[in-house]
């Protein structure tokens, strides 16, 4: 019997090819959009991390509510204490980003390198070849060893397993390859080239330096709440034992997966909600088409009833037809979703975690099949029930337009159209808000100019530059080389690349000569002379860091406006002294307007810019202001670095405009997707409204003819039709705005 229903359903759909095409296309769009987003949400938010027993992994985060610090790493000393005392965790390890250069080629290249404590890699995954690190390999003086990432192994070493045991030159030092991690291993994020063991140094025992991200594993039978309680006890004990460094500091244990995806979860769930709305609108559109199609089938249904078909039999036949339509839309939607998943992976900006795991896998395909079945029932049930409830005598009469219940069909179609419009308005409002946020992000006053400026990040230290004097000499020669290039207006430096989370180490700040109830905090950034002029920042008072602020001169600093207002409220900051965490006072010689060097979305925080020559660290981002296209000079600037030192690796070189684009890319990506979904939803709703109005006019042809015969003008008829359409639009807008 079902075969007969299927054959009849196919014949019925072939009789109205345009309605069949529009309905299946609308469903394909809705199913494709939802399946694509479910693929992303499943891979990013729901799937377990690709590590050993990932549900037991936690991230240990240091916080200090009194100082407004929501997330920090642990100091080496605190890490050692927690490793010894925290019994609720069977393992506790740490890692840190590091830079090593591949120096086996003419142009040394910085590689993404991670320092890890021994045992951390083996806790997370098994190597593809070789082994991970032994405990003794983290001790000072041991041979240098390295574990390779899968991508680096493929691209640089030809996927040869025999490289295990061989050596590689990194920073002109010989490292022995002991292992290769599998392709699925991406810790702490994709793109890592190397892991090397963390060698403990006595100087790292300073409890103020909290820069080690920590990962732990819950012991068997221990829950997160119990582990958190024990960690709180240890943190309080450390606070009592070391009040100068640990006062106010707490630790928070967070499931590692939650920590990885915390930054993108709200946006992805909002996008998922948006595509569900698109799917509902598509279903409503198809239901509208089926209701409209049903007006011409009442005689057919009535004839079947007259021949003995029960209402349940009629409803089943109509639902089978809906299921066939849903299958057509579902198959097309899955194919479009396959393209959509590939497009999302290619177009998504860097920073979206677990993006490499997004795929149209079996669970997602199961979802797509379930959605196809559900939509078939959703958009087919109401029209089927409505069509099967008829007046047999009226349905078999010759005047099909006078069939009782046509007005009921009209009300149903209008209700569906109003629902479509209201849902579309909700999406449009959401898209408008996101776009406004994106535009606002682009228009935010960063405090510096981005046009015609290049940034080149360098790390100058190691055996080639072991002392501050040698590092100063390198940058002095480099600046002279760059200033001699055609098209270069000025050259200066700051610790790290702008608009990145790096740099600006937080320091406690005391105003010399003033008793403070508690130390204040500020970001401290070394800069060279002329930095603010080079980046176009505004000096509000005093002066910039100058070339005369050398290592033998009194220590000076320029503070930003927020810092001046916080440290010296109601008084001039010029000439005052600040005491930083290193214990040496600096004199405030200038005040610069607030510069958003880290994040365009957050309000400015106190910043202190100290003279680079007086705080040399070997880490400097060289900023070049050009008179022409900076992209054209990018390669020339890099060649200038290698003319000064052919062995010096470049961590990264980019234009300021590129850095800004990367900062805003994620917000722009979300805005684009929501806007696309809203446009699709509004298009579907507009098509649904058009269908309602066109069939409304067809139903009222006799009425319209009588009105015109009685003298009604064309304009009057047009106003009557537009009034009906406007009523639907106003109702949809009102409900949509209220829902928004």
XYZ file of C-alpha atoms in Angstrom:
740
model
C 0.000 0.000 0.000
C 2.870 2.376 0.754
C 4.281 1.685 -2.706
C 0.983 2.808 -4.178
C 1.114 5.955 -2.017
C 4.663 6.646 -3.214
C 3.743 6.197 -6.878
C 0.717 8.441 -6.479
C 2.773 11.022 -4.609
C 5.388 11.120 -7.367
C 2.691 11.557 -10.036
C 1.078 14.330 -8.018
C 4.369 16.186 -7.629
C 5.145 15.844 -11.342
C 1.808 17.491 -12.180
C 2.982 20.713 -10.493
C 6.702 20.895 -11.321
C 7.098 24.561 -10.382
C 5.630 24.089 -6.907
C 7.716 20.928 -6.467
C 10.886 22.765 -7.496
C 10.240 25.791 -5.269
C 9.332 23.638 -2.274
C 12.325 21.304 -2.588
C 14.667 24.269 -3.190
C 13.398 26.053 -0.072
C 13.881 22.895 1.966
C 17.333 22.308 0.501
C 18.395 25.799 1.599
C 17.039 25.301 5.122
C 18.471 21.804 5.570
C 21.835 22.803 4.057
C 22.174 25.810 6.366
C 21.285 23.876 9.504
C 23.414 20.861 8.577
C 26.414 23.095 7.910
C 26.114 24.859 11.255
C 25.418 21.597 13.092
C 28.656 20.264 11.585
C 30.539 23.209 13.071
C 28.780 23.057 16.449
C 29.194 19.282 16.688
C 32.924 19.423 15.946
C 33.719 22.502 18.029
C 31.356 22.318 21.005
C 30.094 18.755 21.338
C 32.771 16.321 20.173
C 35.325 15.192 22.762
C 38.804 16.603 22.385
C 41.156 14.335 20.375
C 43.195 13.441 23.458
C 43.449 10.425 25.734
C 40.407 10.301 28.067
C 39.594 13.974 27.352
C 36.750 14.158 29.873
C 39.304 13.986 32.706
C 41.444 16.869 31.431
C 41.175 20.241 33.135
C 42.769 23.628 32.676
C 44.138 25.232 35.852
C 43.630 28.992 35.701
C 44.942 31.572 38.161
C 42.620 34.465 39.016
C 42.796 37.547 41.190
C 39.344 39.133 41.607
C 40.643 42.026 43.708
C 42.947 43.080 40.854
C 40.430 42.308 38.119
C 42.494 39.464 36.631
C 40.149 36.782 35.303
C 42.703 34.447 33.774
C 46.438 33.985 34.154
C 48.929 31.153 34.219
C 50.836 29.825 37.205
C 54.308 30.811 38.256
C 56.942 28.083 38.208
C 57.110 28.049 42.011
C 53.329 27.753 42.372
C 53.294 25.023 39.740
C 55.848 22.990 41.697
C 53.788 23.407 44.881
C 50.553 22.317 43.205
C 52.288 19.327 41.618
C 53.378 18.166 45.067
C 50.227 18.990 47.032
C 47.227 18.597 44.703
C 46.373 14.898 45.071
C 43.048 15.197 43.224
C 44.953 15.483 39.964
C 46.959 12.482 38.837
C 49.039 14.696 36.595
C 49.817 18.397 36.309
C 51.838 19.823 33.430
C 52.563 23.191 31.879
C 53.448 24.656 28.513
C 54.466 27.942 26.970
C 54.756 29.414 23.496
C 58.320 29.743 22.322
C 60.189 30.655 19.161
C 62.806 28.498 17.468
C 64.083 29.125 13.969
C 64.830 26.504 11.368
C 68.418 27.370 10.472
C 69.133 24.700 7.864
C 68.329 27.045 4.985
C 69.459 30.373 3.512
C 66.636 32.327 5.098
C 66.037 31.213 8.695
C 62.368 30.813 9.498
C 60.696 31.031 12.886
C 58.672 27.957 13.810
C 55.717 27.686 16.127
C 57.293 25.976 19.125
C 55.840 24.883 22.462
C 57.797 24.311 25.655
C 56.206 21.462 27.620
C 56.943 19.794 30.918
C 57.913 16.107 30.572
C 54.913 13.811 30.605
C 52.433 16.338 29.209
C 52.534 15.079 25.625
C 52.218 11.427 26.675
C 49.234 12.344 28.856
C 47.470 13.786 25.822
C 48.286 11.391 22.967
C 50.586 8.652 21.748
C 53.193 9.632 19.152
C 52.856 8.404 15.601
C 56.547 7.506 15.522
C 59.183 7.410 18.232
C 58.429 8.638 21.739
C 57.773 11.746 23.786
C 60.115 13.283 26.376
C 61.766 11.533 29.300
C 61.812 13.266 32.716
C 65.590 13.688 32.702
C 65.494 15.481 29.332
C 64.114 18.580 31.058
C 67.171 18.924 33.267
C 69.779 21.608 32.448
C 72.800 20.388 30.535
C 71.092 17.428 28.847
C 71.151 16.898 25.089
C 68.583 18.945 23.192
C 65.647 16.888 21.910
C 62.521 17.742 19.928
C 59.189 16.171 18.994
C 57.855 17.169 15.562
C 54.346 18.150 14.565
C 52.741 16.127 11.768
C 52.460 19.082 9.376
C 56.093 20.103 9.803
C 57.195 16.480 9.379
C 55.243 16.268 6.115
C 56.244 19.601 4.599
C 59.891 19.781 5.666
C 60.994 16.161 6.026
C 58.925 14.349 3.423
C 56.974 12.181 5.879
C 60.012 9.941 6.362
C 59.730 7.885 9.605
C 63.470 7.323 9.526
C 64.104 10.921 10.674
C 63.471 9.758 14.257
C 66.901 9.667 15.827
C 68.384 12.144 13.355
C 69.224 15.776 14.115
C 67.862 19.131 13.026
C 69.343 22.624 13.333
C 67.204 25.025 15.339
C 68.581 28.452 16.272
C 71.960 27.124 15.078
C 71.819 24.430 17.760
C 71.587 20.699 17.137
C 68.388 18.987 18.322
C 67.776 15.248 18.147
C 64.346 14.178 16.870
C 62.805 11.680 19.300
C 59.206 11.543 18.115
C 56.494 12.633 15.670
C 52.935 13.390 16.789
C 49.903 12.215 14.767
C 47.943 14.444 12.378
C 45.014 14.733 14.808
C 47.193 16.154 17.572
C 46.763 19.922 17.799
C 47.984 21.171 21.163
C 47.522 23.798 22.333
C 46.168 24.767 18.906
C 46.686 23.736 15.262
C 49.840 24.660 13.423
C 52.432 23.806 16.070
C 55.671 22.690 14.416
C 57.744 21.555 17.387
C 57.589 20.629 21.037
C 60.675 20.803 23.229
C 61.055 19.890 26.928
C 60.881 22.696 29.435
C 64.210 23.114 31.210
C 63.674 24.455 34.732
C 65.801 27.439 35.731
C 66.398 28.755 39.236
C 65.467 32.260 38.057
C 61.967 31.013 37.204
C 61.044 30.490 40.846
C 59.798 34.089 41.086
C 56.147 33.714 42.084
C 55.219 37.000 40.412
C 55.846 35.655 36.901
C 52.580 33.847 36.150
C 53.017 32.871 32.525
C 52.701 29.062 32.450
C 49.335 27.714 31.198
C 48.662 24.524 33.152
C 46.777 21.352 32.175
C 45.904 18.582 34.619
C 44.143 15.222 34.702
C 41.609 14.310 37.357
C 42.535 11.267 39.398
C 40.326 8.198 39.069
C 37.105 8.572 41.001
C 37.642 12.293 41.714
C 35.108 14.823 40.480
C 35.768 18.405 39.435
C 34.093 19.824 42.548
C 36.288 17.825 44.937
C 39.425 18.764 43.021
C 38.418 22.428 43.096
C 37.920 22.295 46.866
C 41.424 20.876 47.369
C 42.930 23.446 44.988
C 41.218 26.252 46.965
C 42.795 24.951 50.163
C 46.273 24.910 48.617
C 45.810 28.403 47.152
C 44.842 29.769 50.586
C 47.885 28.098 52.130
C 50.177 29.688 49.529
C 48.507 33.049 50.133
C 49.303 32.774 53.843
C 52.850 31.587 53.254
C 53.703 34.153 50.564
C 51.502 37.221 51.120
C 53.754 39.520 49.075
C 53.242 37.539 45.872
C 50.128 35.403 46.384
C 47.701 37.678 48.195
C 44.325 37.578 46.466
C 45.363 34.860 44.006
C 43.066 31.894 43.517
C 42.911 28.991 41.068
C 39.962 27.746 39.049
C 39.690 24.281 37.484
C 37.848 24.286 34.158
C 37.170 21.290 31.888
C 39.690 21.605 29.101
C 37.052 21.442 26.370
C 35.055 24.257 27.965
C 38.189 26.357 28.179
C 39.098 25.719 24.533
C 35.692 26.733 23.159
C 34.624 29.350 25.709
C 35.432 32.240 23.381
C 33.275 30.997 20.488
C 30.405 29.137 22.173
C 27.936 32.086 22.375
C 28.508 33.075 18.744
C 28.168 29.515 17.419
C 24.973 28.883 19.385
C 23.553 32.167 18.066
C 24.396 31.111 14.501
C 22.774 27.728 15.116
C 19.616 29.457 16.343
C 19.664 31.616 13.220
C 19.762 28.659 10.839
C 16.992 26.912 12.775
C 14.880 30.001 12.091
C 15.774 29.725 8.398
C 14.687 26.077 8.441
C 11.373 26.968 10.106
C 10.748 29.644 7.492
C 11.535 27.160 4.722
C 9.084 24.665 6.237
C 6.460 27.385 6.529
C 7.017 28.283 2.880
C 6.550 24.681 1.778
C 3.442 24.358 3.954
C 2.061 27.468 2.279
C 2.731 26.012 -1.150
C 1.028 22.742 -0.185
C -2.004 24.552 1.212
C -2.236 26.556 -2.007
C -1.816 23.413 -4.085
C -4.508 21.771 -1.989
C -7.116 24.262 -3.171
C -6.984 22.599 -6.561
C -7.118 19.077 -5.168
C -10.292 19.173 -3.116
C -12.298 17.453 -5.832
C -9.608 14.753 -6.102
C -9.621 14.161 -2.346
C -13.414 14.239 -2.225
C -13.629 11.681 -5.022
C -11.330 9.316 -3.099
C -13.468 9.777 -0.009
C -16.598 9.075 -2.004
C -15.016 5.855 -3.193
C -14.487 4.758 0.425
C -11.091 6.133 1.457
C -10.973 6.953 5.182
C -9.611 10.240 6.486
C -6.543 8.512 7.957
C -5.890 6.919 4.557
C -6.114 10.317 2.878
C -3.826 11.950 5.454
C -1.283 9.157 5.039
C -1.211 9.599 1.275
C -0.714 13.331 1.614
C 2.058 12.829 4.205
C 3.827 10.385 1.881
C 3.790 13.116 -0.758
C 5.269 15.523 1.787
C 7.912 12.946 2.705
C 8.915 12.581 -0.956
C 9.215 16.357 -1.191
C 11.276 16.429 2.017
C 13.546 13.686 0.667
C 14.201 15.686 -2.495
C 15.027 18.736 -0.387
C 17.069 16.696 2.081
C 19.261 15.024 -0.542
C 19.873 18.362 -2.250
C 20.436 20.021 1.119
C 23.044 17.453 2.190
C 24.957 17.995 -1.046
C 24.829 21.771 -0.579
C 25.841 21.278 3.080
C 28.935 19.372 1.953
C 29.909 22.411 -0.084
C 28.946 24.675 2.799
C 31.146 22.848 5.302
C 34.121 23.123 2.963
C 33.422 26.825 2.450
C 33.159 27.502 6.186
C 36.454 25.721 6.860
C 38.175 27.696 4.104
C 36.655 31.095 4.889
C 36.624 30.977 8.692
C 39.296 33.185 10.263
C 42.163 31.869 12.314
C 41.331 31.569 15.972
C 38.200 29.443 15.606
C 39.185 26.420 17.718
C 38.956 22.853 16.400
C 38.149 24.107 12.904
C 40.244 21.316 11.393
C 37.814 18.788 12.914
C 34.728 20.171 11.156
C 33.374 17.606 8.678
C 30.135 16.140 7.380
C 30.580 12.943 9.408
C 28.137 10.183 10.354
C 26.542 11.916 13.383
C 25.900 15.019 11.293
C 24.505 12.965 8.427
C 22.232 11.241 10.932
C 21.045 14.662 12.036
C 20.387 15.648 8.411
C 18.300 12.506 7.845
C 16.353 13.149 11.051
C 15.720 16.758 10.077
C 14.552 15.657 6.636
C 12.018 13.291 8.204
C 10.919 15.854 10.792
C 10.443 18.592 8.218
C 8.355 16.261 6.084
C 5.990 15.785 9.004
C 6.210 19.425 10.108
C 5.211 21.098 6.850
C 2.986 18.266 5.629
C 0.796 17.453 8.627
C -1.209 20.662 8.945
C -2.020 20.958 5.201
C -2.900 17.246 5.096
C -5.274 17.514 8.050
C -6.750 20.697 6.649
C -7.289 19.272 3.178
C -8.810 16.023 4.461
C -11.497 17.955 6.403
C -14.000 18.982 3.723
C -17.669 19.182 2.761
C -18.148 16.230 0.405
C -21.165 17.677 -1.416
C -19.555 21.079 -1.788
C -16.247 19.643 -2.905
C -17.941 17.642 -5.685
C -19.994 20.595 -6.918
C -19.057 22.343 -10.118
C -18.146 25.618 -8.503
C -14.784 24.883 -7.034
C -14.197 28.452 -5.974
C -17.203 28.351 -3.673
C -16.014 25.336 -1.750
C -16.641 25.851 1.934
C -13.375 26.006 3.752
C -11.541 28.072 1.140
C -11.656 30.981 3.518
C -10.151 28.707 6.142
C -7.323 27.889 3.791
C -6.830 31.608 3.210
C -6.582 32.278 6.924
C -4.049 29.468 7.305
C -1.914 30.807 4.459
C -2.005 34.291 5.945
C -1.030 32.973 9.374
C 1.930 31.106 7.885
C 3.070 34.210 5.969
C 2.864 36.396 9.067
C 4.937 33.803 10.963
C 7.543 33.777 8.193
C 7.798 37.554 8.193
C 8.079 37.792 11.972
C 10.857 35.180 12.107
C 12.676 36.946 9.271
C 12.487 40.255 11.121
C 14.046 38.630 14.203
C 16.957 37.464 12.062
C 17.283 40.832 10.328
C 17.412 42.654 13.647
C 20.079 40.246 14.909
C 22.078 40.701 11.708
C 21.758 44.485 11.980
C 23.037 44.410 15.555
C 25.998 42.242 14.602
C 26.795 44.454 11.632
C 26.590 47.519 13.839
C 29.048 45.902 16.246
C 31.346 45.021 13.362
C 31.208 48.528 11.901
C 31.738 49.962 15.364
C 34.788 47.754 15.773
C 36.189 49.105 12.508
C 35.477 52.683 13.528
C 36.832 52.465 17.066
C 39.578 54.966 17.759
C 42.660 52.783 18.152
C 44.825 55.771 19.029
C 47.268 55.046 16.203
C 47.284 54.989 12.415
C 47.405 51.789 10.406
C 47.888 52.996 6.844
C 51.353 52.746 5.260
C 52.920 51.002 8.233
C 54.791 47.702 8.473
C 55.482 45.577 11.571
C 58.347 43.064 11.743
C 58.583 40.928 14.890
C 62.095 39.865 15.895
C 63.487 37.830 18.770
C 67.172 38.655 19.136
C 68.910 36.639 21.844
C 70.730 33.366 22.388
C 74.376 32.710 21.720
C 74.468 35.182 18.806
C 73.237 38.051 21.019
C 73.849 37.039 24.635
C 73.943 40.505 26.212
C 71.813 43.678 26.166
C 74.675 45.578 24.529
C 74.848 43.129 21.618
C 71.078 43.300 21.209
C 71.177 47.121 21.209
C 73.897 47.052 18.565
C 71.840 44.774 16.297
C 68.780 47.015 16.419
C 70.903 50.139 15.996
C 72.394 48.740 12.779
C 68.984 47.523 11.585
C 67.345 50.916 12.132
C 70.134 52.621 10.173
C 69.699 50.117 7.339
C 65.927 50.628 7.237
C 66.122 54.412 7.355
C 68.257 54.292 4.231
C 65.600 52.510 2.189
C 63.718 54.563 -0.446
C 60.169 55.299 0.675
C 60.820 54.871 4.396
C 59.715 57.845 6.488
C 60.517 56.693 10.008
C 61.503 53.605 11.991
C 60.826 52.749 15.633
C 60.093 49.735 17.810
C 57.761 48.326 20.461
C 58.015 45.042 22.346
C 55.607 42.930 20.248
C 53.202 43.097 17.337
C 50.236 45.422 17.842
C 46.727 43.954 18.106
C 47.950 40.626 19.428
C 47.521 39.189 22.934
C 51.291 39.088 23.371
C 53.415 41.616 25.185
C 52.650 44.226 27.791
C 53.547 42.227 30.898
C 51.411 43.319 33.830
C 53.351 44.974 36.635
C 52.446 46.321 40.026
C 52.833 50.100 40.202
C 53.475 52.365 43.203
C 53.643 56.129 43.121
C 56.898 57.131 44.781
C 56.258 59.162 47.910
C 52.644 58.128 48.269
C 51.227 55.492 50.598
C 48.827 53.364 48.547
C 46.270 51.075 50.202
C 47.007 48.457 47.535
C 49.311 48.291 44.524
C 47.932 49.373 41.162
C 48.505 47.440 37.950
C 49.672 48.514 34.514
C 50.949 46.998 31.305
C 54.651 47.794 30.803
C 55.939 47.973 27.220
C 59.481 48.851 26.103
C 59.552 51.256 23.117
C 62.310 52.956 21.162
C 62.609 56.661 20.518
C 60.085 58.086 18.064
C 57.594 55.214 18.411
C 54.540 57.431 18.959
C 55.430 59.648 16.017
C 55.918 56.603 13.801
C 52.535 55.078 14.618
C 50.718 58.428 14.635
C 49.823 58.452 18.341
C 49.042 61.776 20.058
C 51.369 63.092 22.763
C 49.120 64.988 25.185
C 51.822 66.383 27.463
C 55.573 66.219 27.842
C 57.620 64.317 25.281
C 58.212 61.023 23.549
C 60.927 58.572 24.523
C 64.121 60.040 23.043
C 67.439 58.742 21.759
C 69.083 60.362 24.793
C 67.224 57.942 27.074
C 70.044 55.420 26.824
C 71.125 52.777 29.297
C 73.291 55.148 31.354
C 70.656 57.913 31.573
C 67.982 58.174 34.303
C 65.096 55.801 33.671
C 62.066 57.435 32.059
C 58.590 56.422 30.993
C 55.615 57.704 29.031
C 52.194 56.754 30.405
C 48.860 56.715 28.654
C 45.944 58.964 29.546
C 44.101 56.231 31.484
C 47.226 55.569 33.533
C 47.691 59.282 34.255
C 44.086 59.591 35.428
C 44.387 56.515 37.645
C 47.847 57.120 39.106
C 47.633 60.903 39.451
C 43.974 61.945 39.693
C 43.528 65.708 39.653
C 47.242 66.475 39.315
C 49.962 66.574 36.676
C 51.875 63.343 36.138
C 54.924 64.972 34.541
C 58.035 64.760 36.671
C 56.481 62.228 39.084
C 58.077 58.853 39.699
C 56.601 55.378 39.535
C 58.013 52.262 41.136
C 57.571 49.149 38.972
C 57.795 45.488 39.899
C 61.523 45.348 39.127
C 62.136 47.775 41.993
C 63.645 50.622 39.949
C 61.810 53.976 39.777
C 61.006 55.646 36.443
C 60.261 59.312 35.866
C 57.153 60.223 33.874
C 58.317 62.453 31.008
C 55.241 62.289 28.798
C 51.558 61.410 28.516
C 50.245 59.807 25.328
C 46.640 59.400 24.345
C 45.157 55.946 24.942
C 46.349 53.388 22.384
C 44.458 50.118 21.921
C 47.475 47.980 21.149
C 46.046 44.670 22.364
C 42.313 44.615 21.787
C 39.961 46.978 19.970
C 36.945 45.729 21.908
C 38.101 46.450 25.455
C 38.352 49.848 27.115
C 41.888 51.213 27.548
C 43.827 50.107 30.641
C 46.834 51.816 32.264
C 49.987 51.400 30.179
C 53.559 52.440 30.873
C 55.987 52.781 27.973
C 59.608 52.530 29.107
C 62.719 53.251 27.065
C 63.882 50.133 25.216
C 67.577 50.905 25.753
C 66.901 50.890 29.508
C 64.861 47.645 29.444
C 66.413 45.528 26.697
C 64.882 42.070 26.383
C 65.852 41.064 22.841
C 62.172 41.068 21.830
C 61.162 43.933 19.569
C 58.619 44.632 16.866
C 60.187 46.994 14.347
C 57.648 49.486 12.980
C 58.306 51.119 9.607
C 56.289 54.073 8.294
C 56.363 54.215 4.504
C 55.555 56.877 1.921
C 54.099 54.365 -0.538
C 52.363 51.002 -0.638
C 53.591 49.047 2.415
C 52.888 45.692 0.750
C 55.469 46.531 -1.906
C 58.095 47.264 0.764
C 57.359 44.257 2.948
C 59.866 41.977 1.242
C 62.471 44.751 1.037
C 62.235 45.317 4.793
C 62.749 41.607 5.474
C 65.792 41.533 3.194
C 67.200 44.442 5.194
C 67.030 42.314 8.351
C 69.031 39.575 6.647
C 71.580 42.068 5.331
C 72.331 42.990 8.930
C 72.396 39.336 10.017
C 71.767 36.562 7.456
C 71.104 34.116 10.304
C 68.462 36.212 12.080
C 64.982 34.637 11.824
C 61.872 36.762 11.365
C 58.919 35.703 13.475
C 56.442 37.596 11.362
C 56.224 40.542 8.991
C 52.881 42.173 8.157
C 51.252 45.503 7.443
C 49.242 47.202 10.167
C 46.161 46.962 7.952
C 46.592 43.190 7.871
C 46.821 43.038 11.667
C 43.612 45.067 11.999
C 41.856 42.836 9.457
C 42.846 39.744 11.451
C 41.596 41.329 14.665
C 38.161 42.014 13.196
C 37.959 38.886 11.031
C 36.022 36.721 13.480
C 33.357 39.346 14.153
C 33.114 40.013 10.417
C 32.749 36.287 9.743
C 29.876 35.926 12.194
C 28.223 39.090 10.858
C 28.474 37.836 7.281
C 26.902 34.480 8.128
C 24.012 35.970 10.090
C 23.383 38.549 7.365
C 23.375 35.777 4.758
C 20.906 33.737 6.805
C 18.699 36.797 7.324
C 18.721 37.576 3.588
C 17.732 33.993 2.766
C 14.992 34.082 5.384
C 13.578 37.365 4.102
C 13.686 36.091 0.511
C 11.760 32.970 1.506
C 9.263 35.054 3.471
C 8.819 37.447 0.548
C 8.156 34.516 -1.800
C 5.637 33.152 0.676
C 3.879 36.527 0.895
C 3.840 36.780 -2.885
C 2.237 33.359 -3.129
C -0.436 34.263 -0.578
C -1.315 37.502 -2.344
C -1.340 35.989 -5.837
C -3.688 33.169 -4.815
C -5.788 35.627 -2.854
C -6.292 37.630 -6.025
C -7.106 34.439 -7.966
C -9.722 33.467 -5.372
C -11.279 36.930 -5.600
C -11.357 37.187 -9.399
C -15.162 36.971 -9.490
C -15.462 39.567 -6.722
C -12.984 41.859 -8.459
C -14.884 41.482 -11.753
C -18.172 42.422 -10.076
C -16.556 45.452 -8.404
C -15.137 46.674 -11.703
C -18.471 46.082 -13.442
C -20.085 48.271 -10.788
C -17.622 51.101 -11.535
C -14.597 50.427 -9.306
C -11.408 51.845 -10.804
C -8.174 49.991 -11.292
C -6.579 52.165 -8.597
C -9.315 51.223 -6.142
C -8.820 47.518 -6.840
C -5.050 47.965 -6.434
C -5.535 49.734 -3.114
C -7.769 46.908 -1.917
C -5.134 44.280 -2.740
C -2.292 46.357 -1.307
C -4.285 46.940 1.858
C -4.538 43.189 2.396
C -0.807 42.729 1.770
C 0.114 45.690 3.980
C -1.943 44.231 6.808
C 0.086 41.014 6.637
C 3.378 42.937 6.505
C 2.461 45.127 9.483
C 1.403 42.089 11.502
C 4.647 40.270 10.662
C 6.777 43.322 11.444
C 4.989 43.901 14.740
C 5.438 40.320 15.918
C 9.025 40.211 14.649
C 10.054 43.433 16.375
C 8.401 42.294 19.600
C 10.234 38.980 19.368
C 13.511 40.736 18.667
